[in-house]
Coordinates of C-alpha atoms and ligand atoms in Angstrom, one line a residue:
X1 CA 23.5 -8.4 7.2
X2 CA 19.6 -9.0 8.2
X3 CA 17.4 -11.6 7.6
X4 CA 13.7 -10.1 6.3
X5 CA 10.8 -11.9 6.1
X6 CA 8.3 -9.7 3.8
X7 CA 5.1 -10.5 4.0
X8 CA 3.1 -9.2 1.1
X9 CA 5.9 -9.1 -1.4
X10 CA 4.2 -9.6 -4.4
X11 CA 1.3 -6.5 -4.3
X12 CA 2.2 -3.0 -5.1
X13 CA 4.2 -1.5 -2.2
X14 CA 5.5 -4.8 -1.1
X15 CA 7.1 -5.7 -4.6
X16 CA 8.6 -1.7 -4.7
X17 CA 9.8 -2.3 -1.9
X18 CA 11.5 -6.3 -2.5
X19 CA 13.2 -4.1 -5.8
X20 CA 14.3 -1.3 -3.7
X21 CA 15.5 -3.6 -0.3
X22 CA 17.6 -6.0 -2.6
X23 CA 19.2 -2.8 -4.6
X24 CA 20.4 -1.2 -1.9
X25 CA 21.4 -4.4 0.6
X26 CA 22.5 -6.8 -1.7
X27 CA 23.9 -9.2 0.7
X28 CA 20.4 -9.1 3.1
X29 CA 18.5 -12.4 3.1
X30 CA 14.8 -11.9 1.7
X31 CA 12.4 -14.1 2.2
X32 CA 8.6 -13.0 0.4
X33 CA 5.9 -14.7 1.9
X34 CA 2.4 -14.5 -0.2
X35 CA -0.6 -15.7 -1.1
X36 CA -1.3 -14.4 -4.5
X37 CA -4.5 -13.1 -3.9
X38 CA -5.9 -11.1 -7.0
X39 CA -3.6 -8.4 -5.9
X40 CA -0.4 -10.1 -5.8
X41 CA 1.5 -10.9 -8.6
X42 CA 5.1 -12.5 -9.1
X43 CA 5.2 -10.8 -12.5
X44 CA 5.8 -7.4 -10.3
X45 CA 9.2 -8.9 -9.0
X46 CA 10.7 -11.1 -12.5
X47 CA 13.7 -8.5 -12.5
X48 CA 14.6 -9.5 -9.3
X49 CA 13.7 -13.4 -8.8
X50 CA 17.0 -14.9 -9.5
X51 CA 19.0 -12.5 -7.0
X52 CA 20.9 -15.2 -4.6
X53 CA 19.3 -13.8 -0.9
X54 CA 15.6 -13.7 -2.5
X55 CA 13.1 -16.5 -1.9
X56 CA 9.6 -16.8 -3.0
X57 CA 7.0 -18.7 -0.5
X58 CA 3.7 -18.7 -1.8
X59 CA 1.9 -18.7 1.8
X60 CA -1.0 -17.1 3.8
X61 CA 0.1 -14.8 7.2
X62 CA -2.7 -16.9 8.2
X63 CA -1.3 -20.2 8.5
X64 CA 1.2 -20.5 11.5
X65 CA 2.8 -23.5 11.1
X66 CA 3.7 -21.8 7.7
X67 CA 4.9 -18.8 9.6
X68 CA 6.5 -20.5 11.9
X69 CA 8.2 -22.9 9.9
X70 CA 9.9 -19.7 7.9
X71 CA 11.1 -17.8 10.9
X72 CA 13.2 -20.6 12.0
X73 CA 14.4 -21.9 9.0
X74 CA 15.2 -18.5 7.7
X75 CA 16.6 -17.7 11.2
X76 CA 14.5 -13.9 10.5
X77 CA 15.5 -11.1 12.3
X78 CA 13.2 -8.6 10.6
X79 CA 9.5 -9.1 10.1
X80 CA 8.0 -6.5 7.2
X81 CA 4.4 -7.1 7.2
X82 CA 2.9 -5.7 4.6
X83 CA 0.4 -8.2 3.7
X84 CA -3.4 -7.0 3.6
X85 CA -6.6 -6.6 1.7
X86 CA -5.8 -3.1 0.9
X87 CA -9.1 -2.1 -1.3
X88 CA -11.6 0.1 0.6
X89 CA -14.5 -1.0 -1.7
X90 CA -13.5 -4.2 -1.9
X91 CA -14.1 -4.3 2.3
X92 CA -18.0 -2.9 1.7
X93 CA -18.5 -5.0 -0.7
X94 CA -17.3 -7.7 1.3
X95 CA -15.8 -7.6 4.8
X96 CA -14.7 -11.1 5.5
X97 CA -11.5 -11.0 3.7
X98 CA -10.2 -8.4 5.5
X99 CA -10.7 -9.9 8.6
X100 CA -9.2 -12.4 8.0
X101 CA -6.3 -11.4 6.7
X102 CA -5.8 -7.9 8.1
X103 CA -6.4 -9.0 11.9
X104 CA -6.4 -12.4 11.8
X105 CA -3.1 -12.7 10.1
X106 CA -1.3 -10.1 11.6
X107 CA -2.4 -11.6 15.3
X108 CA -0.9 -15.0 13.9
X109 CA 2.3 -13.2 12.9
X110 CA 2.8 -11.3 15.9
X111 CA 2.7 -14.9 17.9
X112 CA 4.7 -16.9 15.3
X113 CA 6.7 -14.4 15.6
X114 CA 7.1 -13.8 19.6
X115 CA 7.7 -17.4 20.2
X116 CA 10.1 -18.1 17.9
X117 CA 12.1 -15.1 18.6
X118 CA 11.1 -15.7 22.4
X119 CA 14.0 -13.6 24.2
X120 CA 13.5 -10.0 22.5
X121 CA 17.0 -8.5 20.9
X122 CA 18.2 -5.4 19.5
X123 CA 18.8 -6.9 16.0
X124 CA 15.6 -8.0 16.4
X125 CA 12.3 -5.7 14.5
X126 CA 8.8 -6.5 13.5
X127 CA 7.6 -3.4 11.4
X128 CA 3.7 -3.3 10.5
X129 CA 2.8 -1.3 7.8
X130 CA 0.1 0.7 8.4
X131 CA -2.3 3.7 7.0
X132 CA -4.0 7.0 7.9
X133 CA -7.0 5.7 7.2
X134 CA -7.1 4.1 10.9
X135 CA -7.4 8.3 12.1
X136 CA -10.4 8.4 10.2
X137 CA -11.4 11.6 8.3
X138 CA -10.5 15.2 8.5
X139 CA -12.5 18.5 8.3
X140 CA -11.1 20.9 5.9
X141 CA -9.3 23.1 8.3
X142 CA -8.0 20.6 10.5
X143 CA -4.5 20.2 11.0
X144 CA -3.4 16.7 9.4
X145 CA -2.8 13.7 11.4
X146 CA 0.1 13.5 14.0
X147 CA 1.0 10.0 15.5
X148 CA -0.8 10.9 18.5
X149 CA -4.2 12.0 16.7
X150 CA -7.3 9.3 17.8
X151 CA -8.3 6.6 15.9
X152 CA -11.5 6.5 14.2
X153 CA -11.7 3.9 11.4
X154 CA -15.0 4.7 9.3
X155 CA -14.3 1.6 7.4
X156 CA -14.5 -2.2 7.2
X157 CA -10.9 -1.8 5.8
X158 CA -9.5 1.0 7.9
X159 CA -11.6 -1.1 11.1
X160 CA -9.4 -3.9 10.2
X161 CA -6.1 -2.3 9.7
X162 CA -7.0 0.0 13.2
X163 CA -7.4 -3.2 14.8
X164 CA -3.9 -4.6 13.4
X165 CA -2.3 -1.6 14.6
X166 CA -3.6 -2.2 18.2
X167 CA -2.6 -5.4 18.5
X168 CA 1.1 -4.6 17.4
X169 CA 1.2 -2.0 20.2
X170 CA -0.4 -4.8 22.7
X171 CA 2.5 -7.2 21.8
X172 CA 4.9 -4.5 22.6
X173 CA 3.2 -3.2 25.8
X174 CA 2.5 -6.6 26.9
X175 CA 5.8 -9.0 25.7
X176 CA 8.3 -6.1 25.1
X177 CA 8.4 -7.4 21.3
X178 CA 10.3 -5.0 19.1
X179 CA 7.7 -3.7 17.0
X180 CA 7.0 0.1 15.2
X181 CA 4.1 0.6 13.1
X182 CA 4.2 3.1 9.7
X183 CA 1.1 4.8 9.0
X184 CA 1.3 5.9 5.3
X185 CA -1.0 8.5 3.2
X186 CA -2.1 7.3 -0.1
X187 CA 0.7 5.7 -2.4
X188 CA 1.2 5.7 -6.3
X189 CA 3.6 4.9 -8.8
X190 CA 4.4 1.8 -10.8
X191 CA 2.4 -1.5 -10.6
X192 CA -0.6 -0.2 -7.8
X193 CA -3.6 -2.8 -9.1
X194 CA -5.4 -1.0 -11.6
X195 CA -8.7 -0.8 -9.7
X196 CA -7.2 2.0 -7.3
X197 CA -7.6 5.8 -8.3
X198 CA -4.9 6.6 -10.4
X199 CA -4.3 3.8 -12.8
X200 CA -7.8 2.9 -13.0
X201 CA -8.4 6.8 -14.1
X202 CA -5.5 6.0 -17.0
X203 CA -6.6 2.8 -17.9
X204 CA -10.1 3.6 -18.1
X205 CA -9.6 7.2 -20.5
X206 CA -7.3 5.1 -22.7
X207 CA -9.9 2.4 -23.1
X208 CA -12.8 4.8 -23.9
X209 CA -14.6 3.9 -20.8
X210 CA -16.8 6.2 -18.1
X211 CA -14.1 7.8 -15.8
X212 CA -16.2 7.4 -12.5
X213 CA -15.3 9.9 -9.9
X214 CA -17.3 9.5 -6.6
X215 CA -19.5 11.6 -4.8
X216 CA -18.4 15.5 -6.0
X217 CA -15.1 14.7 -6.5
X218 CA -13.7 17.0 -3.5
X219 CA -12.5 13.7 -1.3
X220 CA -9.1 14.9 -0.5
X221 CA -5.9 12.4 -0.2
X222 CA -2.1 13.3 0.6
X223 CA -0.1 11.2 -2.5
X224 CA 3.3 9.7 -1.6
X225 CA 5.2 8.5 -4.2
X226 CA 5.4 4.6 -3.8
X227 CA 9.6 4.5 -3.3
X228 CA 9.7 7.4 -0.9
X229 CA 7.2 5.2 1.4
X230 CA 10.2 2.4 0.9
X231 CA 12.6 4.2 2.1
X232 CA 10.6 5.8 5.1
X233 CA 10.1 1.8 5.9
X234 CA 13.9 1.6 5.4
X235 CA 14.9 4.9 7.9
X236 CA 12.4 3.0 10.6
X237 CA 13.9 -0.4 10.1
X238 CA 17.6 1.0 10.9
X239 CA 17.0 3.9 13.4
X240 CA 13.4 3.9 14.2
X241 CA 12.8 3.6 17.8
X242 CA 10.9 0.4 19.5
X243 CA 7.1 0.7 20.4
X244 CA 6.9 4.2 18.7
X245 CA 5.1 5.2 15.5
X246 CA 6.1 7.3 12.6
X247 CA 3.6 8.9 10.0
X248 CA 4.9 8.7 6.5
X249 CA 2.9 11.4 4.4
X250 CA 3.7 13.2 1.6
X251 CA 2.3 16.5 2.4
X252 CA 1.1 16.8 -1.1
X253 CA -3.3 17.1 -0.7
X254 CA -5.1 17.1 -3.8
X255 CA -9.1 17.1 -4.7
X256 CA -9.8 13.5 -6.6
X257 CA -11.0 15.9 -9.3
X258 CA -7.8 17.4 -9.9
X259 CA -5.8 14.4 -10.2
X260 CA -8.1 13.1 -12.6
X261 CA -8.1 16.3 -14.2
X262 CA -4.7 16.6 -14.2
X263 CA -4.2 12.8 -15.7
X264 CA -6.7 13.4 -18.4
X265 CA -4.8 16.6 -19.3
X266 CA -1.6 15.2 -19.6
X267 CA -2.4 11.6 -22.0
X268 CA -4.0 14.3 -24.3
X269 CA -0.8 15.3 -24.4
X270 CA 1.1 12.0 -24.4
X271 CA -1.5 9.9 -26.4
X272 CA -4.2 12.0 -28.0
X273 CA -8.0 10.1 -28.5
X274 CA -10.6 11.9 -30.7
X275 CA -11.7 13.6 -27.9
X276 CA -10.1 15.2 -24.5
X277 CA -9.8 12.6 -22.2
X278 CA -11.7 14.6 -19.8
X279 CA -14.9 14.3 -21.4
X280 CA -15.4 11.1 -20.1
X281 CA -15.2 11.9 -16.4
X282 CA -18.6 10.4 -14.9
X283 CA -20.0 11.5 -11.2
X284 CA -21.1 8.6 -9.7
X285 CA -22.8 7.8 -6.7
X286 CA -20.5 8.0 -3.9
X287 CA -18.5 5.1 -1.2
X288 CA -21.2 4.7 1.9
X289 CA -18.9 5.9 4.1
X290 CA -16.3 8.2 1.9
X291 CA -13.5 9.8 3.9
X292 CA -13.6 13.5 2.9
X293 CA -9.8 14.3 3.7
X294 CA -6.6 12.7 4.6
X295 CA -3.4 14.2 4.8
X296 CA -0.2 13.3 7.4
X297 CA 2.4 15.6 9.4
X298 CA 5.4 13.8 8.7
X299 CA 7.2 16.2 11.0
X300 CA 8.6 13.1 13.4
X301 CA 9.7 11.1 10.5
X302 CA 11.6 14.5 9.2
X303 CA 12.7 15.8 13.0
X304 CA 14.0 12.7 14.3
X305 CA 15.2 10.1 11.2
X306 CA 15.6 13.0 9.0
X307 CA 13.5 11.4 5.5
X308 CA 11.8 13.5 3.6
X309 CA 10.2 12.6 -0.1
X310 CA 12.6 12.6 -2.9
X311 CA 10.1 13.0 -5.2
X312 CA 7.9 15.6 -5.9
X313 CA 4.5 15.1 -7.3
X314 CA 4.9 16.7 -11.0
X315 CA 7.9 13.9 -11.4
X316 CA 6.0 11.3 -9.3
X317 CA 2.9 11.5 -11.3
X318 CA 4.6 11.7 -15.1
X319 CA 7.0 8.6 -13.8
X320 CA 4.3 6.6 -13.3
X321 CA 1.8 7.5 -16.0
X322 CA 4.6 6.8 -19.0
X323 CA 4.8 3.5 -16.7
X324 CA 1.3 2.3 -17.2
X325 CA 1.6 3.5 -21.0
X326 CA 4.5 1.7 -21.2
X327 CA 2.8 -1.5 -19.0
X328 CA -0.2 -2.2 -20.5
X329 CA 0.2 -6.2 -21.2
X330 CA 0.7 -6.0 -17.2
X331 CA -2.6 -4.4 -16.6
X332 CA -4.1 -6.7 -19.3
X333 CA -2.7 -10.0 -17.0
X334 CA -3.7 -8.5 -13.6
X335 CA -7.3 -7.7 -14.8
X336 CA -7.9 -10.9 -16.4
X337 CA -9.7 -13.5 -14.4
X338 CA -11.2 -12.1 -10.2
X339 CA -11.2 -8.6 -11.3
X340 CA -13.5 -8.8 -13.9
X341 CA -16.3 -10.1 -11.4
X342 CA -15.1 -7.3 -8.8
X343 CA -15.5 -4.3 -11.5
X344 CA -19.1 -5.4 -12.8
X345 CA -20.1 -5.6 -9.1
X346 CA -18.4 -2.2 -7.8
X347 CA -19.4 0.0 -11.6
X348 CA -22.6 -1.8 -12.4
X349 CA -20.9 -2.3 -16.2
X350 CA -17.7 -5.0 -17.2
X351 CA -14.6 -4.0 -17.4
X352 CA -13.9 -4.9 -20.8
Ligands
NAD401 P1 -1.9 -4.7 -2.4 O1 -3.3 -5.1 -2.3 O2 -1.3 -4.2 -3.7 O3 -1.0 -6.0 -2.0 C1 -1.3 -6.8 -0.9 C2 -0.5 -8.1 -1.0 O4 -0.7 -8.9 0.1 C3 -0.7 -8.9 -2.3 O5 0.5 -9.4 -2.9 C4 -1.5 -10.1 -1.8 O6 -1.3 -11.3 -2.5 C5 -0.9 -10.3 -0.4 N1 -1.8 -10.9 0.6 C6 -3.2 -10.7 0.8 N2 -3.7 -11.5 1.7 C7 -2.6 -12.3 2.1 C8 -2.5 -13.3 3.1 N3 -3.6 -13.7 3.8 N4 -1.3 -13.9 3.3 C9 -0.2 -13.5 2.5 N5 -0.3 -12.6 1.6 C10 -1.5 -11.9 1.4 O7 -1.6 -3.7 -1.2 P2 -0.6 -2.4 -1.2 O8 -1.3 -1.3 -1.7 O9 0.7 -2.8 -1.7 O10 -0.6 -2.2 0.4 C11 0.4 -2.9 1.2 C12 0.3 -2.5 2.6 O11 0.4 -1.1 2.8 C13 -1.1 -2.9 3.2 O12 -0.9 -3.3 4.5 C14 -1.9 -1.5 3.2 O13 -2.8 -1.5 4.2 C15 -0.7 -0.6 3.4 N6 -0.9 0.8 2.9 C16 -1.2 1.0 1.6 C17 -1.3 2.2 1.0 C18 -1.6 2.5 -0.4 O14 -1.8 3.7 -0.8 N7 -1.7 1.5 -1.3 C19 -1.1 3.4 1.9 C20 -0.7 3.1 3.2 C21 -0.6 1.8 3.7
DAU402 O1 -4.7 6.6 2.6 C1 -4.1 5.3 2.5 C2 -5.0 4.4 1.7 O2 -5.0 4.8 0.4 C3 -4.5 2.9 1.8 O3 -4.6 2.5 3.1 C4 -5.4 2.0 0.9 O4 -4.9 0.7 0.9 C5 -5.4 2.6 -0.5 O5 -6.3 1.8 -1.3 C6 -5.8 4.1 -0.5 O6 -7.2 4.2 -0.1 P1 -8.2 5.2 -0.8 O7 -9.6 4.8 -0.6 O8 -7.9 6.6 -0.5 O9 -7.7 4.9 -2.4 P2 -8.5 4.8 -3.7 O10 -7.5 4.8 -4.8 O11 -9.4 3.6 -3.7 O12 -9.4 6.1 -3.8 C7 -8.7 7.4 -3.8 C8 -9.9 8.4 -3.8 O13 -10.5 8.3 -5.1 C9 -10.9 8.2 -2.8 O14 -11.4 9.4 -2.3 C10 -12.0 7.5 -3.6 C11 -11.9 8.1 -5.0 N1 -12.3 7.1 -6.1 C12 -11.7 5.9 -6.1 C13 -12.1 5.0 -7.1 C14 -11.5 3.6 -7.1 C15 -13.1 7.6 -7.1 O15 -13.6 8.7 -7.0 N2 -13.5 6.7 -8.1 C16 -13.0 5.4 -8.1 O16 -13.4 4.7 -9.1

């Protein structure tokens, strides 16, 4: 039996992965540490709330004492931190946040959690989720990112989360903490926060308004469906080796402009408007910045824990559109309120 202490619980990998943990290790002690930031929402975990090993701390990674306090009280064994600002605009707009939270937080974590734990043992594991934005962008030729590629964060977001990961390997170089770090290609499926590519392509050709695509709409991203990146956590948690990283990709690269395409094409099938969806697809001016490509060799993750995704990307991408026709009060409650002021700012227009 382990003791987890999830940080981040309530956003959209975090909450997939709460559902998926407490399915498949009943008897595991979960303890969800958030903040509730615009992007966290307990709404995303009411199924599970009243399972007897979950608890709900409403709590910032920043605050040790809270940290702390949790570790020993919980008596945690295994730290999943997925708490972050995760929005690459969000980070040009405004930088500070993820600062804060993305280095700043994980640095208090890591020393909550290294004196609390104090003499390192083998039950013992402090996994930091992580991205392949910290490797920075590809060409189109190049081969996709191993574990050993350079980092080159182009960024405030990707900066921040580079940084993170650097620190986890310090506390493992330095103190012999048990740490590994997962970097992940781009996730989807149900509940991602509506103002990330795919459900803000949905929600936006369902509600009549400008799809905006950015730049020429040949930015490139590798899409993992959101419970195969759970379980790649999972593999690492119970047979991932100390200090090493794994790359969790889903070697599945697609043009922006397909995937819109290819969303547009399908609600014309599943919920007709007077017009193809497609017609409202809207070049806009593109992210200072924009990565043109990112995709992940997942060959260590395959070789040596033996995962591979379940799902393939036809399935992944049906699953989770009939979720977000089937969710729409949910995108109606996490829109209202912050998000309204972030979408005028980011698309010059509101959002309703
Ligand atoms: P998200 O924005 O949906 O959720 C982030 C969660 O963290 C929210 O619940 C929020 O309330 C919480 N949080 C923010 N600041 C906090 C703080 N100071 N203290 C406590 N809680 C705080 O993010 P996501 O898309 O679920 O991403 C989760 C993690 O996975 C992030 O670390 C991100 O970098 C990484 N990641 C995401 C993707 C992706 O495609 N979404 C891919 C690879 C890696
Ligand atoms: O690669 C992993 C990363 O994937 C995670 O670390 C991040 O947390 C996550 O947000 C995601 O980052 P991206 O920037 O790739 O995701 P986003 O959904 O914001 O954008 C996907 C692509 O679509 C990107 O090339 C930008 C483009 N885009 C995005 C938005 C929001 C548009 O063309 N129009 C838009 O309105």
């Amino acid at each position: 039996m382990r003791r987890l202490l999830v940080t981040g619980g309530a956003g959209f990998i975090g909450s997939n992965f709460i559902r998926y943990w407490v399915s498949r290790y009943p008897d595991d002690r979960v303890v969800n540490l958030d903040a509730l930031t615009y992007a966290g929402n307990l709404e995303n975990l009411s199924d599970i709330e009243s399972e007897a090993g979950y608890r709900f701390v409403r709590g910032d990674i920043t605050d040790r004492v809270t940290v702390r306090g949790l570790l020993e009280e919980e008596e945690i064994d295994t730290v999943v931190n997925f708490a972050a600002e995760s929005h690459v605009d969000r980070s040009i707009l405004g930088p500070d946040a993820f600062i804060r939270t993305n280095v700043q937080g994980t640095f208090t974590l890591l020393e909550a959690t290294r004196s609390v734990w104090k003499d390192f043992s083998a039950a013992q594991r402090f996994l930091h989720v992580s991205t392949d934005e910290v490797y920075g962008s590809l060409a189109p030729d190049e081969a996709p990112f191993t574990e050993t590629h350079g980092y080159a964060p182009n960024s405030p977001y990707s900066a921040s989360k580079a940084a993170s990961d650097h620190l986890v390997r310090a506390y493992h170089q330095t103190y012999g903490m048990p740490v590994v770090t997962t970097n992940c290609s781009n996730n989807y499926g149900p509940y991602q926060f509506p103002e990330k590519l795919i459900p803000l392509v949905l929600l936006n050709a369902l509600e009549g308004k400008p799809i905006p695509v950015y730049g020429d709409g040949m930015n490139v991203r590798d899409w993992l469906y959101v419970e195969d990146h759970c379980r790649g956590i999972e593999v690492v948690i119970n047979d991932g080796i100390t200090g090493q990283v794994y790359n969790i990709g889903g070697e599945n690269e697609w043009y922006n402009i397909d995937i819109v395409k290819l969303i547009c094409n399908r609600l014309d099938e599943l919920q007709p408007g007077t017009a193809p969806y497609r017609d409202q697809i809207t070049f806009v001016k593109d992210r200072p910045g924009h990565d043109r490509r990112y995709a992940i060799d997942s060959g260590k993750m395959r070789d040596e824990l033996g995962w591979t995704p379940a799902h393939d990307f036809a399935s992944g991408i049906e699953r989770t559109i009939r979720w977000y026709l089937e969710h729409r009060e949910w995108c109606d409650r996490v829109r209202s309120g912050e998000y309204q002021h972030y979408y005028e700012q980011q698309y010059g227009q509101p959002a309703d």
